CSV table of C-alpha atoms and ligand atoms in Angstrom, one decimal:
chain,number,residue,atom,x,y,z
A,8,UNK,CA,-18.7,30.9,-27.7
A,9,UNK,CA,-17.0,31.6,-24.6
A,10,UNK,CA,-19.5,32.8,-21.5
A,11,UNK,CA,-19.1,33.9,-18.1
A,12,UNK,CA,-22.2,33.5,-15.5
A,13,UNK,CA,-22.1,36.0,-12.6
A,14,UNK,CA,-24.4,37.4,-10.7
A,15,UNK,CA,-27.2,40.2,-11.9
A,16,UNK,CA,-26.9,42.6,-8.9
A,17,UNK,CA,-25.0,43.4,-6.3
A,18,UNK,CA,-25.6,46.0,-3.2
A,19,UNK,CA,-23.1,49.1,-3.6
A,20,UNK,CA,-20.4,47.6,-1.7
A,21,UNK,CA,-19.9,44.9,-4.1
A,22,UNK,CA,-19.8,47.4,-7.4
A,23,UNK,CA,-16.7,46.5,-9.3
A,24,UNK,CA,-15.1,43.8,-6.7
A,25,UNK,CA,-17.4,40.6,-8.1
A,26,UNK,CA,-14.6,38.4,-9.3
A,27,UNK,CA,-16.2,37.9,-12.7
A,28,UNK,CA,-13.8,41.2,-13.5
A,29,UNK,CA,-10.9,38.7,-13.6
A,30,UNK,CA,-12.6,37.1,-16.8
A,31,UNK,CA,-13.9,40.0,-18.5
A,32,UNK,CA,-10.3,41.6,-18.1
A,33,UNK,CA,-8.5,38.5,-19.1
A,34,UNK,CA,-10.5,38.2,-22.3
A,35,UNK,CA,-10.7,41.7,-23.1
A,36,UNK,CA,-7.1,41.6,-22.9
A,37,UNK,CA,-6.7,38.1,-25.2
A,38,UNK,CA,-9.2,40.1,-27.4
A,39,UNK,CA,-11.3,36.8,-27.3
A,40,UNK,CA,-15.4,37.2,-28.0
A,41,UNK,CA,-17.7,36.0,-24.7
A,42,UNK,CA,-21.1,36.9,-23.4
A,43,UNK,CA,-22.3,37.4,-20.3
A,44,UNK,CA,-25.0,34.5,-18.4
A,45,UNK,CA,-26.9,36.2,-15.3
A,46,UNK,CA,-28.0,34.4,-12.2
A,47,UNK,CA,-30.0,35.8,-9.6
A,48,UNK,CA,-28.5,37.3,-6.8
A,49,UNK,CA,-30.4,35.5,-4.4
A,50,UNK,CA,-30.7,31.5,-7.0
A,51,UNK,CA,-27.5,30.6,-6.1
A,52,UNK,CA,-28.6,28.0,-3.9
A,53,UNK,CA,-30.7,26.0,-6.3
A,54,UNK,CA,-29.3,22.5,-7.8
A,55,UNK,CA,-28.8,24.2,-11.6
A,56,UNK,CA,-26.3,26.4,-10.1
A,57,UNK,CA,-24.5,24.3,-7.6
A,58,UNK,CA,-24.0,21.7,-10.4
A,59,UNK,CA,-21.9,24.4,-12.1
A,60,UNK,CA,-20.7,25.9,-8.6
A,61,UNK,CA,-20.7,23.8,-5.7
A,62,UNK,CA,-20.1,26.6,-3.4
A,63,UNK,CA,-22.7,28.7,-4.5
A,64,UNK,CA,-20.1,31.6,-5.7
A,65,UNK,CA,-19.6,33.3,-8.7
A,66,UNK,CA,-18.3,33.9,-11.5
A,67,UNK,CA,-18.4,30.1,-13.6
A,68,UNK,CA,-17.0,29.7,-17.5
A,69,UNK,CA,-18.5,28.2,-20.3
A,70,UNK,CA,-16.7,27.2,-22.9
A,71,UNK,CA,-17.9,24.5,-25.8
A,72,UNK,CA,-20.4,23.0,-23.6
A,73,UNK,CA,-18.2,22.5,-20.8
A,74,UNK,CA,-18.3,24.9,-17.4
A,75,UNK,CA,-15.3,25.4,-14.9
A,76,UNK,CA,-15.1,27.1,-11.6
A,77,UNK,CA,-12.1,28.7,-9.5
A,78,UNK,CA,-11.3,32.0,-11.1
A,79,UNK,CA,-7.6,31.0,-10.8
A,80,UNK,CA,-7.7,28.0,-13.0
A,81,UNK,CA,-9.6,29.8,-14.8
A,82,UNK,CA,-7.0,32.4,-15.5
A,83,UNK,CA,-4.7,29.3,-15.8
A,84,UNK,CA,-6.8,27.8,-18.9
A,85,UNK,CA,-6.9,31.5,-20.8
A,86,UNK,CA,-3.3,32.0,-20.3
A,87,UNK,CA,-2.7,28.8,-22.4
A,88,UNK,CA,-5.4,30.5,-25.3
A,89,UNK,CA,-3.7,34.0,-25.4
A,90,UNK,CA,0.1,35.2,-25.9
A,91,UNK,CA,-1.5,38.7,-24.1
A,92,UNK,CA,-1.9,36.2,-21.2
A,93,UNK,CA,1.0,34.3,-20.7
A,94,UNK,CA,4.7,33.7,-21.8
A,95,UNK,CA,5.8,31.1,-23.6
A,96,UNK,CA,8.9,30.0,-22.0
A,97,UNK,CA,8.7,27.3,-19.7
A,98,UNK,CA,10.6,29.2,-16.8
A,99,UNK,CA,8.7,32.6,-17.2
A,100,UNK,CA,5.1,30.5,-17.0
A,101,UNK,CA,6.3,28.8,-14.0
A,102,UNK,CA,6.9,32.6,-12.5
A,103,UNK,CA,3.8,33.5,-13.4
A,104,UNK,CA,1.8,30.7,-11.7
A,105,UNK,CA,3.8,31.3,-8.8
A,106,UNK,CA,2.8,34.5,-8.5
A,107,UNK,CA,-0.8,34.0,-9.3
A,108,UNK,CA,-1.1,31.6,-6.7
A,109,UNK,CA,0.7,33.7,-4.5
A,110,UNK,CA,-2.0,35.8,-4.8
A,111,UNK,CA,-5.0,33.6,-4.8
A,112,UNK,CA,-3.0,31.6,-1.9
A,113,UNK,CA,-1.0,34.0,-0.2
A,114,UNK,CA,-2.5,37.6,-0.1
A,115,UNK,CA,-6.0,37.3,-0.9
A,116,UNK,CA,-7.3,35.6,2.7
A,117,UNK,CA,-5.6,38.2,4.7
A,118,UNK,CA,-7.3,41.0,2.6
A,119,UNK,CA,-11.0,39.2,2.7
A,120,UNK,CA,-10.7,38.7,6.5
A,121,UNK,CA,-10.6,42.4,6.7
A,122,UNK,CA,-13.4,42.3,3.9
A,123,UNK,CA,-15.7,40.0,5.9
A,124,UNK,CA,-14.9,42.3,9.5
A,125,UNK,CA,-15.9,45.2,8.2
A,126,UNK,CA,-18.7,44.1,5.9
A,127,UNK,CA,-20.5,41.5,8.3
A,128,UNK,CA,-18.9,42.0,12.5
A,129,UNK,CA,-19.1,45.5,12.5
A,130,UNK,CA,-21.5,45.0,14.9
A,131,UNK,CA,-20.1,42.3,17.4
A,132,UNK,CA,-18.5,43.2,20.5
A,133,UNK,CA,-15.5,41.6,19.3
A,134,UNK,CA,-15.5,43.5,15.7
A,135,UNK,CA,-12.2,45.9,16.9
A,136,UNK,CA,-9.8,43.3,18.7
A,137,UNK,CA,-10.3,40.9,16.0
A,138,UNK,CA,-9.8,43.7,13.4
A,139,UNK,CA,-6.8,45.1,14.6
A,140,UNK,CA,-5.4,41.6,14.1
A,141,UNK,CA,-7.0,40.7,10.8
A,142,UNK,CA,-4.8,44.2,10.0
A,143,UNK,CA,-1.7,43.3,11.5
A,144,UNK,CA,-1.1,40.0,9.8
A,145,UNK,CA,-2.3,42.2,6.3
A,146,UNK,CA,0.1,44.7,6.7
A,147,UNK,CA,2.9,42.0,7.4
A,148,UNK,CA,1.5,40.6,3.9
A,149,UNK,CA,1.6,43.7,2.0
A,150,UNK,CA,4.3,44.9,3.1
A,151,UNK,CA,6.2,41.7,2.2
A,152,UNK,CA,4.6,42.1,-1.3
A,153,UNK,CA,5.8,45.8,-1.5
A,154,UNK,CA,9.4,45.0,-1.0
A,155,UNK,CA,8.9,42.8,-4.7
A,156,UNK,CA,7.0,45.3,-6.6
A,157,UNK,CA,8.9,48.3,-5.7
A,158,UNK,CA,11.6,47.1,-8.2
A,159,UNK,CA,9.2,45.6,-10.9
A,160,UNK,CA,6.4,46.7,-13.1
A,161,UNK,CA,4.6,43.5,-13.6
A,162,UNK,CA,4.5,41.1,-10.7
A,163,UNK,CA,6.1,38.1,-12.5
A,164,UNK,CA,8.1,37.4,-15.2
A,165,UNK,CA,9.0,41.1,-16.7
A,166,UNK,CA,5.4,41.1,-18.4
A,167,UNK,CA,1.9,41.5,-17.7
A,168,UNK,CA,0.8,38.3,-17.4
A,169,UNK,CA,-2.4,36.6,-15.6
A,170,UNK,CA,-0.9,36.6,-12.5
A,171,UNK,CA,-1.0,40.5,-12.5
A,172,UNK,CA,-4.7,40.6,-13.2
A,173,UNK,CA,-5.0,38.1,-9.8
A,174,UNK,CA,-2.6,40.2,-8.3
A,175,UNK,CA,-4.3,43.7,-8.9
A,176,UNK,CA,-8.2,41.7,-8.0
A,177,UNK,CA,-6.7,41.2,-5.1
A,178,UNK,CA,-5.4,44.3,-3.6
A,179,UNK,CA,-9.1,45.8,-5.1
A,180,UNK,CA,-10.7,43.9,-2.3
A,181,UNK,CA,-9.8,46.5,0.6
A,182,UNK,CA,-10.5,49.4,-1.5
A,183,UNK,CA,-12.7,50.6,0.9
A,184,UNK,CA,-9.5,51.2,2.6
A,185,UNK,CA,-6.0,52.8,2.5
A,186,UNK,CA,-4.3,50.2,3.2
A,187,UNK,CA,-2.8,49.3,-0.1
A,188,UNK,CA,-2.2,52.9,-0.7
A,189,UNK,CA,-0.7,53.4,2.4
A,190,UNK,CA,2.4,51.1,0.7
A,191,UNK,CA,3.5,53.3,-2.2
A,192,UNK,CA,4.9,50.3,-4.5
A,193,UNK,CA,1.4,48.2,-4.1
A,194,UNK,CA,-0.1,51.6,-4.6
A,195,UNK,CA,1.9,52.6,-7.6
A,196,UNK,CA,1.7,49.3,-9.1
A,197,UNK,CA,-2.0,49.0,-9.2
A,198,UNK,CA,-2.9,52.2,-10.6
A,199,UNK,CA,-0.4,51.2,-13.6
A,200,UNK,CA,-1.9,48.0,-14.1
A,201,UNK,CA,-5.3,49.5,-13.4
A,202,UNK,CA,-4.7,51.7,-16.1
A,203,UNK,CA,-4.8,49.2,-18.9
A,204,UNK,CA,-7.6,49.7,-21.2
A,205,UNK,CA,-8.9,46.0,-21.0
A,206,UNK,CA,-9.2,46.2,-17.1
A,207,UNK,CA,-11.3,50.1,-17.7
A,208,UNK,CA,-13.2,48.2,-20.6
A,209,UNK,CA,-14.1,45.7,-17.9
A,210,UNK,CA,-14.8,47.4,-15.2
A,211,UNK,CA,-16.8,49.8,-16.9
A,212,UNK,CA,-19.1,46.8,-18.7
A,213,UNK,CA,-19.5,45.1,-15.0
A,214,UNK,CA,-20.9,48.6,-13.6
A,215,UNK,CA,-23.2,48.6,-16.3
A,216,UNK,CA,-24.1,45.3,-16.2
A,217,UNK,CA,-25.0,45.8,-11.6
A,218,UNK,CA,-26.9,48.8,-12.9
A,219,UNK,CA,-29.0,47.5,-15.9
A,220,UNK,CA,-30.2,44.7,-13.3
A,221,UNK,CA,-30.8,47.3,-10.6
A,222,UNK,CA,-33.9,46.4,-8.5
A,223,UNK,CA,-36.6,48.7,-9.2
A,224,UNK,CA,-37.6,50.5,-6.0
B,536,LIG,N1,-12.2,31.2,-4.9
B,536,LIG,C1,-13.3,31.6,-5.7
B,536,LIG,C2,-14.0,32.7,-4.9
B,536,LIG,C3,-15.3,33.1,-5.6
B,536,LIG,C4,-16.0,34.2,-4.7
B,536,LIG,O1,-15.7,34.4,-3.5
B,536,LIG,N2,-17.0,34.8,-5.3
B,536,LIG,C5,-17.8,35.7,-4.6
B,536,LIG,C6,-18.3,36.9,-5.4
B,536,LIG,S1,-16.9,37.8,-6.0
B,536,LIG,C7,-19.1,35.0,-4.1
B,536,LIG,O2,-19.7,34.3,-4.9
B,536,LIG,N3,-19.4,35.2,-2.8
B,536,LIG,C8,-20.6,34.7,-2.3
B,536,LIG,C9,-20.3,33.5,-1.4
B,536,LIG,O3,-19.1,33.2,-1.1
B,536,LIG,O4,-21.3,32.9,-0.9
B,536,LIG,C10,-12.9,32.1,-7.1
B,536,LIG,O5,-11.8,32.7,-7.2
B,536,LIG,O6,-13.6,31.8,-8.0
């Protein structure tokens, strides 16, 4: 039995961004069984878990025994258990780990610098100057990204693929701000993805899962 471990709770901020959503949505889309291992919020630092995460981070996979880390790879292993997940063709799987990389590698640091700014410098007297050029190499990103996507539905190889549930994680991260939307392919493109019913099934079992775990005030 396949099983993610992830956290148990998260603050509001968090709700719907932990990156186990990248697993659920993957196997909800391969229509492939798994269950759900909690670790405390706050026991990530303990030996057990660094011996299945040596950063401390979530989300780890379990499968047979065996435990991997790096949601990428991750998504790299499940695309080679699911036709829903990848292509076949040697050529269109290259595209897609391309572009999944692309997004791990390529977009993803510029949009969690703005993350960690607004989340944990808001209060240093260098929050704004360093903002404004966390945002400036982000836009340059997205809008790079946006000149792609504006003449294709799926990010890589004329299908959804993994690379589009990397893709669409990743421009998640700023939601607490416009700037994806503010580029009307990026925005387009991940409502349409966002609108599968594997990535609502998902995202609707991770809410549930933060709330069940809720700390009781
Ligand atoms: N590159 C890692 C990033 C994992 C990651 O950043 N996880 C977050 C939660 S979504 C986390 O555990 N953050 C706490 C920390 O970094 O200490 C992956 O894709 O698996």
């Amino acid at each position: 039995m396949i099983a993610i471990h992830t956290v148990d709770w998260v603050p509001p901020f968090a709700r719907g961004l932990l990156r186990d959503l990248r697993l659920r949505w993957a196997l909800e889309e391969a229509g492939l069984p798994y269950k759900m291992k909690f670790v405390p919020l706050m026991g990530r630092d303990g030996p057990d878990w660094r011996a299945l995460q040596p950063f401390g981070q979530i989300p780890v996979y379990e499968e047979g025994g065996k435990t991997m880390f790096e949601t990428g790879a991750i998504l790299l292993h499940l695309a080679t258990k699911s036709a829903a997940l990848s292509p076949a063709e040697a050529d269109a799987k290259n595209e897609m780990t391309t572009w999944l990389f692309a997004a791990l590698n390529s977009v993803e640091p510029q949009l969690q610098a703005i993350v960690m700014h607004d989340r944990f410098h808001r209060d240093k007297d260098w929050y704004q100057g360093a903002r404004d050029g966390v945002e400036e190499i982000a836009k340059k990103r997205l809008g790079d990204l946006a000149s792609v996507l504006k003449d294709r539905e799926f990010i890589a190889a004329g299908r959804f693929t993994v690379a589009d549930i990397a893709m669409t994680t990743v421009l998640r991260i700023v939601m607490h701000t416009d700037l994806v939307e503010s580029f009307a392919p990026l925005g387009a493109y991940k409502a349409r993805i966002e609108a599968r019913p594997a990535f609502q099934k998902a995202l609707a079992a991770q809410l549930a899962d933060i709330d069940a775990h809720a700390p009781q005030s």
